[in-house]
Amino acid sequence: MSITTYEEELMKSTGTMTYGKPFPLGETIRIVFLTIFSLLMIFPIFWLVLGSLKSPGEVMDSNVFFPTRPYFENYLTAMSGAPFGLYFRNSFAFAIASVVAQIITGSLAGFGFAKMKFKLSKPLFMLFMCSMMIPSEATIISNYLTISSLHLMDTFFSVVVTSMVSVFSVFLFRQYYMTIDNALMDAARIDGAGDFRIYSSIFAPLSKGVMATVGIIGFINSWNSYLWPLIIVNSSSLRTVQTGLRMLMQSDFGVDWGSVMAAAAVIIMPVVMLFIFLQRYFVQGITKVGLK
């Protein structure tokens, strides 16, 4: 018996030979549906990149889908139309500060709601969750008046203070911590560990997937924030990339949509790259919170 024939017989005997077996219809439908849905989600980004490479005469022509030649001058015009180098640094600083604050406050509050039993803990958590139904636009005036009364206008802290706590991050951490067995806490308490030591040594290291999920969502929300930084900041040194994108659309000679699309394509790249590198942890974090 040849080696190839022996391997085939071994695969048949162990049940590992799968060729020739019909592919399940349900799996085929699922793959086709996810493929179509993924293409629909990617198409706007694809269209944006194509628009950023069109010449000024092609960008508004509905009969031209692909550019005749890549017009990279749009990117040079976009980057010179506003100080995007400064705006990128500001947006990164604001987003990172918001993400770190949301992870710290969300994990601590989630640990408290999940594992520290106190009076009215469940009603307080439900009341806390109800605040998610209040849109941010409804509180923007009160937040503005508060920051103004504290004389914190036009500062780094005034931009990030409203995003330092996220109800959604508290919910994610709380739901994940509920899945961790209390036996770990009991064993740690027998060894003399306090609540904060239990949180920092056991719960926080186990929640890396949830931290990545909170980090991605918090970074996207902070990076895309436009209205709050616009009204709370007056100096150009604290502007963000979203306000810089708006500057390109304020021209006496009309809007150069090619350069606007080029700037938008550059602005979304950090978010896309962040999701690509952390998508495995993002999926794990979303999956784990639904186990209990």
mmCIF file of C-alpha atoms in Angstrom:
data_model
loop_
_atom_site.group_PDB
_atom_site.id
_atom_site.type_symbol
_atom_site.label_atom_id
_atom_site.label_comp_id
_atom_site.label_asym_id
_atom_site.label_seq_id
_atom_site.Cartn_x
_atom_site.Cartn_y
_atom_site.Cartn_z
ATOM 1 C CA MET A 1 0.000 0.000 0.000
ATOM 2 C CA SER A 2 1.375 3.404 -0.999
ATOM 3 C CA ILE A 3 1.745 6.263 1.475
ATOM 4 C CA THR A 4 -1.045 8.232 -0.192
ATOM 5 C CA THR A 5 -3.457 5.287 -0.068
ATOM 6 C CA TYR A 6 -2.525 4.633 3.567
ATOM 7 C CA GLU A 7 -3.220 8.277 4.494
ATOM 8 C CA GLU A 8 -6.609 8.145 2.743
ATOM 9 C CA GLU A 9 -7.565 4.940 4.566
ATOM 10 C CA LEU A 10 -6.455 6.472 7.872
ATOM 11 C CA MET A 11 -8.547 9.624 7.266
ATOM 12 C CA LYS A 12 -11.570 7.492 6.393
ATOM 13 C CA SER A 13 -11.196 5.368 9.525
ATOM 14 C CA THR A 14 -10.865 8.406 11.780
ATOM 15 C CA GLY A 15 -13.656 10.314 10.093
ATOM 16 C CA THR A 16 -11.461 13.252 9.087
ATOM 17 C CA MET A 17 -12.008 12.893 5.326
ATOM 18 C CA THR A 18 -14.648 15.459 4.396
ATOM 19 C CA TYR A 19 -14.356 15.858 0.626
ATOM 20 C CA GLY A 20 -17.311 14.570 -1.321
ATOM 21 C CA LYS A 21 -19.650 15.486 1.538
ATOM 22 C CA PRO A 22 -22.352 17.984 0.501
ATOM 23 C CA PHE A 23 -22.002 21.452 2.021
ATOM 24 C CA PRO A 24 -24.915 22.279 4.365
ATOM 25 C CA LEU A 25 -27.496 24.541 2.720
ATOM 26 C CA GLY A 26 -27.942 26.639 5.852
ATOM 27 C CA GLU A 27 -24.205 27.309 6.058
ATOM 28 C CA THR A 28 -24.121 28.292 2.388
ATOM 29 C CA ILE A 29 -26.982 30.752 2.842
ATOM 30 C CA ARG A 30 -25.299 32.232 5.915
ATOM 31 C CA ILE A 31 -21.988 32.739 4.104
ATOM 32 C CA VAL A 32 -23.697 34.307 1.087
ATOM 33 C CA PHE A 33 -25.753 36.645 3.307
ATOM 34 C CA LEU A 34 -22.713 37.733 5.362
ATOM 35 C CA THR A 35 -20.694 38.302 2.183
ATOM 36 C CA ILE A 36 -23.377 40.525 0.659
ATOM 37 C CA PHE A 37 -23.865 42.394 3.943
ATOM 38 C CA SER A 38 -20.100 42.920 4.297
ATOM 39 C CA LEU A 39 -19.845 44.303 0.763
ATOM 40 C CA LEU A 40 -22.695 46.719 1.463
ATOM 41 C CA MET A 41 -20.919 47.942 4.610
ATOM 42 C CA ILE A 42 -17.578 48.349 2.816
ATOM 43 C CA PHE A 43 -19.000 50.063 -0.272
ATOM 44 C CA PRO A 44 -19.262 53.602 1.254
ATOM 45 C CA ILE A 45 -15.565 53.493 2.200
ATOM 46 C CA PHE A 46 -14.686 52.178 -1.265
ATOM 47 C CA TRP A 47 -16.749 54.954 -2.861
ATOM 48 C CA LEU A 48 -15.077 57.550 -0.634
ATOM 49 C CA VAL A 49 -11.583 56.439 -1.647
ATOM 50 C CA LEU A 50 -12.549 56.470 -5.327
ATOM 51 C CA GLY A 51 -14.023 59.974 -4.947
ATOM 52 C CA SER A 52 -10.825 61.214 -3.302
ATOM 53 C CA LEU A 53 -8.856 60.112 -6.389
ATOM 54 C CA LYS A 54 -11.076 61.880 -8.931
ATOM 55 C CA SER A 55 -10.217 65.149 -10.585
ATOM 56 C CA PRO A 56 -12.389 68.227 -9.894
ATOM 57 C CA GLY A 57 -14.208 67.678 -13.176
ATOM 58 C CA GLU A 58 -15.004 64.023 -12.387
ATOM 59 C CA VAL A 59 -15.906 64.105 -8.712
ATOM 60 C CA MET A 60 -19.408 65.525 -9.285
ATOM 61 C CA ASP A 61 -20.036 63.682 -12.554
ATOM 62 C CA SER A 62 -22.565 60.910 -11.910
ATOM 63 C CA ASN A 63 -21.460 59.110 -15.077
ATOM 64 C CA VAL A 64 -17.895 58.629 -13.792
ATOM 65 C CA PHE A 65 -17.460 55.931 -11.156
ATOM 66 C CA PHE A 66 -13.766 55.079 -11.548
ATOM 67 C CA PRO A 67 -11.284 57.928 -12.026
ATOM 68 C CA THR A 68 -9.526 58.044 -15.373
ATOM 69 C CA ARG A 69 -6.267 58.492 -13.483
ATOM 70 C CA PRO A 70 -5.494 58.840 -9.752
ATOM 71 C CA TYR A 71 -5.629 62.524 -8.828
ATOM 72 C CA PHE A 72 -3.417 62.583 -5.709
ATOM 73 C CA GLU A 73 -3.394 66.376 -5.702
ATOM 74 C CA ASN A 74 -6.616 66.172 -3.666
ATOM 75 C CA TYR A 75 -4.650 64.847 -0.686
ATOM 76 C CA LEU A 76 -2.071 67.622 -0.948
ATOM 77 C CA THR A 77 -4.818 70.231 -1.155
ATOM 78 C CA ALA A 78 -6.657 68.727 1.829
ATOM 79 C CA MET A 79 -3.600 68.579 4.087
ATOM 80 C CA SER A 80 -2.627 72.158 3.231
ATOM 81 C CA GLY A 81 -6.154 73.516 3.663
ATOM 82 C CA ALA A 82 -6.036 73.132 7.460
ATOM 83 C CA PRO A 83 -3.356 72.322 10.080
ATOM 84 C CA PHE A 84 -4.281 68.645 10.185
ATOM 85 C CA GLY A 85 -0.993 67.673 11.838
ATOM 86 C CA LEU A 86 -2.009 69.621 14.952
ATOM 87 C CA TYR A 87 -5.618 68.461 14.709
ATOM 88 C CA PHE A 88 -4.571 64.802 14.492
ATOM 89 C CA ARG A 89 -2.456 65.150 17.644
ATOM 90 C CA ASN A 90 -5.354 66.783 19.467
ATOM 91 C CA SER A 91 -7.842 64.125 18.378
ATOM 92 C CA PHE A 92 -5.472 61.317 19.384
ATOM 93 C CA ALA A 93 -4.874 62.924 22.785
ATOM 94 C CA PHE A 94 -8.600 63.447 23.412
ATOM 95 C CA ALA A 95 -9.500 59.929 22.259
ATOM 96 C CA ILE A 96 -6.789 58.197 24.314
ATOM 97 C CA ALA A 97 -7.663 60.179 27.450
ATOM 98 C CA SER A 98 -11.365 59.327 27.012
ATOM 99 C CA VAL A 99 -10.649 55.632 26.427
ATOM 100 C CA VAL A 100 -8.378 55.317 29.476
ATOM 101 C CA ALA A 101 -10.940 57.109 31.655
ATOM 102 C CA GLN A 102 -13.814 54.954 30.371
ATOM 103 C CA ILE A 103 -11.898 51.726 30.998
ATOM 104 C CA ILE A 104 -10.983 52.754 34.555
ATOM 105 C CA THR A 105 -14.392 54.115 35.550
ATOM 106 C CA GLY A 106 -16.319 51.410 33.672
ATOM 107 C CA SER A 107 -14.368 48.498 35.140
ATOM 108 C CA LEU A 108 -14.542 49.868 38.693
ATOM 109 C CA ALA A 109 -18.265 50.633 38.497
ATOM 110 C CA GLY A 110 -18.948 47.319 36.750
ATOM 111 C CA PHE A 111 -17.107 45.457 39.493
ATOM 112 C CA GLY A 112 -19.092 47.280 42.138
ATOM 113 C CA PHE A 113 -22.459 46.545 40.525
ATOM 114 C CA ALA A 114 -21.569 42.913 39.796
ATOM 115 C CA LYS A 115 -19.781 41.702 42.926
ATOM 116 C CA MET A 116 -20.250 44.201 45.761
ATOM 117 C CA LYS A 117 -23.689 43.701 47.247
ATOM 118 C CA PHE A 118 -25.143 46.842 48.761
ATOM 119 C CA LYS A 119 -28.591 48.241 49.394
ATOM 120 C CA LEU A 120 -30.524 49.314 46.282
ATOM 121 C CA SER A 121 -27.741 48.070 43.987
ATOM 122 C CA LYS A 122 -30.156 46.709 41.364
ATOM 123 C CA PRO A 123 -32.464 49.778 41.303
ATOM 124 C CA LEU A 124 -29.447 52.051 41.059
ATOM 125 C CA PHE A 125 -28.072 50.008 38.173
ATOM 126 C CA MET A 126 -31.417 50.125 36.362
ATOM 127 C CA LEU A 127 -31.586 53.886 36.919
ATOM 128 C CA PHE A 128 -28.036 54.147 35.634
ATOM 129 C CA MET A 129 -28.966 52.156 32.530
ATOM 130 C CA CYS A 130 -32.019 54.352 31.893
ATOM 131 C CA SER A 131 -29.689 57.290 31.376
ATOM 132 C CA MET A 132 -28.623 55.648 28.091
ATOM 133 C CA MET A 133 -31.973 56.698 26.654
ATOM 134 C CA ILE A 134 -31.112 60.385 27.117
ATOM 135 C CA PRO A 135 -29.423 61.702 23.941
ATOM 136 C CA SER A 136 -26.232 63.667 24.380
ATOM 137 C CA GLU A 137 -27.784 66.642 22.570
ATOM 138 C CA ALA A 138 -30.318 66.973 25.403
ATOM 139 C CA THR A 139 -27.571 67.557 27.992
ATOM 140 C CA ILE A 140 -25.187 69.638 25.931
ATOM 141 C CA ILE A 141 -26.577 72.985 27.165
ATOM 142 C CA SER A 142 -26.388 72.017 30.849
ATOM 143 C CA ASN A 143 -22.878 70.651 30.348
ATOM 144 C CA TYR A 144 -21.834 73.849 28.617
ATOM 145 C CA LEU A 145 -23.212 76.012 31.437
ATOM 146 C CA THR A 146 -21.480 73.828 34.034
ATOM 147 C CA ILE A 147 -18.106 74.026 32.305
ATOM 148 C CA SER A 148 -18.527 77.775 31.819
ATOM 149 C CA SER A 149 -19.414 78.359 35.484
ATOM 150 C CA LEU A 150 -16.301 76.429 36.537
ATOM 151 C CA HIS A 151 -14.150 78.614 34.218
ATOM 152 C CA LEU A 152 -12.883 75.573 32.329
ATOM 153 C CA MET A 153 -13.784 76.740 28.830
ATOM 154 C CA ASP A 154 -11.233 76.205 26.077
ATOM 155 C CA THR A 155 -9.180 73.624 27.996
ATOM 156 C CA PHE A 156 -8.145 70.027 27.390
ATOM 157 C CA PHE A 157 -10.196 68.864 30.374
ATOM 158 C CA SER A 158 -13.368 70.546 29.107
ATOM 159 C CA VAL A 159 -13.225 68.487 25.887
ATOM 160 C CA VAL A 160 -12.798 65.064 27.515
ATOM 161 C CA VAL A 161 -14.769 65.490 30.741
ATOM 162 C CA THR A 162 -18.138 64.592 29.197
ATOM 163 C CA SER A 163 -16.758 61.327 27.770
ATOM 164 C CA MET A 164 -14.807 60.106 30.789
ATOM 165 C CA VAL A 165 -17.710 57.921 31.939
ATOM 166 C CA SER A 166 -19.668 55.693 29.587
ATOM 167 C CA VAL A 167 -22.838 53.909 30.655
ATOM 168 C CA PHE A 168 -22.295 51.311 27.961
ATOM 169 C CA SER A 169 -18.803 50.481 29.255
ATOM 170 C CA VAL A 170 -20.176 50.039 32.780
ATOM 171 C CA PHE A 171 -22.821 47.692 31.385
ATOM 172 C CA LEU A 172 -20.250 45.618 29.458
ATOM 173 C CA PHE A 173 -17.931 45.243 32.445
ATOM 174 C CA ARG A 174 -20.784 44.451 34.803
ATOM 175 C CA GLN A 175 -22.200 41.755 32.516
ATOM 176 C CA TYR A 176 -18.784 40.159 32.081
ATOM 177 C CA TYR A 177 -17.923 40.235 35.768
ATOM 178 C CA MET A 178 -21.218 38.486 36.488
ATOM 179 C CA THR A 179 -19.877 35.445 34.606
ATOM 180 C CA ILE A 180 -16.832 35.088 36.899
ATOM 181 C CA ASP A 181 -17.332 32.577 39.689
ATOM 182 C CA ASN A 182 -17.525 34.029 43.194
ATOM 183 C CA ALA A 183 -15.265 31.204 44.375
ATOM 184 C CA LEU A 184 -12.301 33.210 43.103
ATOM 185 C CA MET A 185 -13.262 36.110 45.352
ATOM 186 C CA ASP A 186 -13.779 33.822 48.333
ATOM 187 C CA ALA A 187 -10.355 32.246 47.841
ATOM 188 C CA ALA A 188 -8.744 35.678 47.559
ATOM 189 C CA ARG A 189 -10.482 36.901 50.722
ATOM 190 C CA ILE A 190 -9.224 33.838 52.606
ATOM 191 C CA ASP A 191 -5.722 34.881 51.584
ATOM 192 C CA GLY A 192 -6.374 38.332 53.017
ATOM 193 C CA ALA A 193 -7.047 40.292 49.815
ATOM 194 C CA GLY A 194 -9.359 43.273 49.943
ATOM 195 C CA ASP A 195 -11.902 44.333 47.360
ATOM 196 C CA PHE A 196 -9.543 46.560 45.390
ATOM 197 C CA ARG A 197 -6.829 43.892 45.410
ATOM 198 C CA ILE A 198 -9.362 41.353 44.119
ATOM 199 C CA TYR A 199 -10.379 43.759 41.368
ATOM 200 C CA SER A 200 -6.843 44.682 40.304
ATOM 201 C CA SER A 201 -5.323 41.185 40.578
ATOM 202 C CA ILE A 202 -8.176 38.952 39.361
ATOM 203 C CA PHE A 203 -10.991 40.754 37.572
ATOM 204 C CA ALA A 204 -9.086 43.425 35.643
ATOM 205 C CA PRO A 205 -6.545 40.977 34.094
ATOM 206 C CA LEU A 206 -9.387 38.664 33.028
ATOM 207 C CA SER A 207 -11.296 41.418 31.221
ATOM 208 C CA LYS A 208 -8.827 42.276 28.461
ATOM 209 C CA GLY A 209 -11.376 41.422 25.771
ATOM 210 C CA VAL A 210 -13.962 43.751 27.309
ATOM 211 C CA MET A 211 -11.325 46.466 27.681
ATOM 212 C CA ALA A 212 -10.531 46.174 23.980
ATOM 213 C CA THR A 213 -14.232 46.430 23.131
ATOM 214 C CA VAL A 214 -14.669 49.515 25.306
ATOM 215 C CA GLY A 215 -11.478 50.964 23.852
ATOM 216 C CA ILE A 216 -12.622 50.577 20.243
ATOM 217 C CA ILE A 217 -16.103 51.987 20.865
ATOM 218 C CA GLY A 218 -14.804 54.821 23.042
ATOM 219 C CA PHE A 219 -12.085 55.721 20.546
ATOM 220 C CA ILE A 220 -14.568 55.834 17.655
ATOM 221 C CA ASN A 221 -17.021 57.999 19.600
ATOM 222 C CA SER A 222 -14.325 60.428 20.716
ATOM 223 C CA TRP A 223 -12.633 60.524 17.304
ATOM 224 C CA ASN A 224 -15.936 61.291 15.547
ATOM 225 C CA SER A 225 -17.072 63.869 18.107
ATOM 226 C CA TYR A 226 -17.795 67.163 16.396
ATOM 227 C CA LEU A 227 -20.428 69.285 18.143
ATOM 228 C CA TRP A 228 -19.022 69.324 21.697
ATOM 229 C CA PRO A 229 -15.393 70.223 20.772
ATOM 230 C CA LEU A 230 -16.741 72.836 18.379
ATOM 231 C CA ILE A 231 -18.727 74.765 21.010
ATOM 232 C CA ILE A 232 -16.430 74.256 24.002
ATOM 233 C CA VAL A 233 -13.143 75.182 22.282
ATOM 234 C CA ASN A 234 -12.365 78.622 20.879
ATOM 235 C CA SER A 235 -8.639 78.463 20.173
ATOM 236 C CA SER A 236 -7.311 76.742 17.069
ATOM 237 C CA SER A 237 -4.664 74.918 19.115
ATOM 238 C CA LEU A 238 -7.341 72.592 20.559
ATOM 239 C CA ARG A 239 -9.332 71.907 17.402
ATOM 240 C CA THR A 240 -9.933 68.320 16.246
ATOM 241 C CA VAL A 241 -9.860 66.625 12.846
ATOM 242 C CA GLN A 242 -13.647 66.845 12.527
ATOM 243 C CA THR A 243 -13.589 70.621 12.846
ATOM 244 C CA GLY A 244 -10.697 70.684 10.394
ATOM 245 C CA LEU A 245 -12.807 68.756 7.916
ATOM 246 C CA ARG A 246 -15.500 71.389 8.319
ATOM 247 C CA MET A 247 -12.959 74.122 7.535
ATOM 248 C CA LEU A 248 -12.405 72.602 4.090
ATOM 249 C CA MET A 249 -16.121 73.022 3.361
ATOM 250 C CA GLN A 250 -16.134 76.749 4.172
ATOM 251 C CA SER A 251 -14.871 78.385 1.003
ATOM 252 C CA ASP A 252 -15.998 81.429 -0.953
ATOM 253 C CA PHE A 253 -15.217 79.609 -4.194
ATOM 254 C CA GLY A 254 -17.347 76.531 -3.570
ATOM 255 C CA VAL A 255 -16.574 73.229 -1.921
ATOM 256 C CA ASP A 256 -13.756 71.162 -3.380
ATOM 257 C CA TRP A 257 -15.362 67.784 -2.779
ATOM 258 C CA GLY A 258 -12.316 65.893 -3.990
ATOM 259 C CA SER A 259 -10.133 67.345 -1.230
ATOM 260 C CA VAL A 260 -12.933 66.902 1.313
ATOM 261 C CA MET A 261 -13.177 63.220 0.429
ATOM 262 C CA ALA A 262 -9.394 62.912 0.589
ATOM 263 C CA ALA A 263 -9.348 64.435 4.073
ATOM 264 C CA ALA A 264 -12.206 62.173 5.168
ATOM 265 C CA ALA A 265 -10.360 59.110 3.828
ATOM 266 C CA VAL A 266 -7.278 60.032 5.860
ATOM 267 C CA ILE A 267 -9.341 60.754 8.985
ATOM 268 C CA ILE A 268 -11.066 57.352 9.031
ATOM 269 C CA MET A 269 -7.806 55.410 8.658
ATOM 270 C CA PRO A 270 -6.895 55.381 12.395
ATOM 271 C CA VAL A 271 -10.325 53.971 13.263
ATOM 272 C CA VAL A 272 -10.117 51.304 10.555
ATOM 273 C CA MET A 273 -6.595 50.269 11.572
ATOM 274 C CA LEU A 274 -7.569 50.145 15.242
ATOM 275 C CA PHE A 275 -10.468 47.823 14.502
ATOM 276 C CA ILE A 276 -8.332 45.580 12.266
ATOM 277 C CA PHE A 277 -5.699 45.084 14.961
ATOM 278 C CA LEU A 278 -8.182 44.632 17.836
ATOM 279 C CA GLN A 279 -11.070 42.866 16.090
ATOM 280 C CA ARG A 280 -10.255 39.521 17.731
ATOM 281 C CA TYR A 281 -10.522 41.044 21.206
ATOM 282 C CA PHE A 282 -13.581 43.031 20.141
ATOM 283 C CA VAL A 283 -15.465 39.866 19.128
ATOM 284 C CA GLN A 284 -14.372 38.098 22.318
ATOM 285 C CA GLY A 285 -15.558 41.003 24.462
ATOM 286 C CA ILE A 286 -18.983 41.175 22.811
ATOM 287 C CA THR A 287 -19.361 37.378 23.032
ATOM 288 C CA LYS A 288 -18.384 37.058 26.685
ATOM 289 C CA VAL A 289 -20.882 39.584 28.002
ATOM 290 C CA GLY A 290 -23.734 37.425 26.737
ATOM 291 C CA LEU A 291 -22.740 34.230 28.514
ATOM 292 C CA LYS A 292 -24.873 34.929 31.563
#
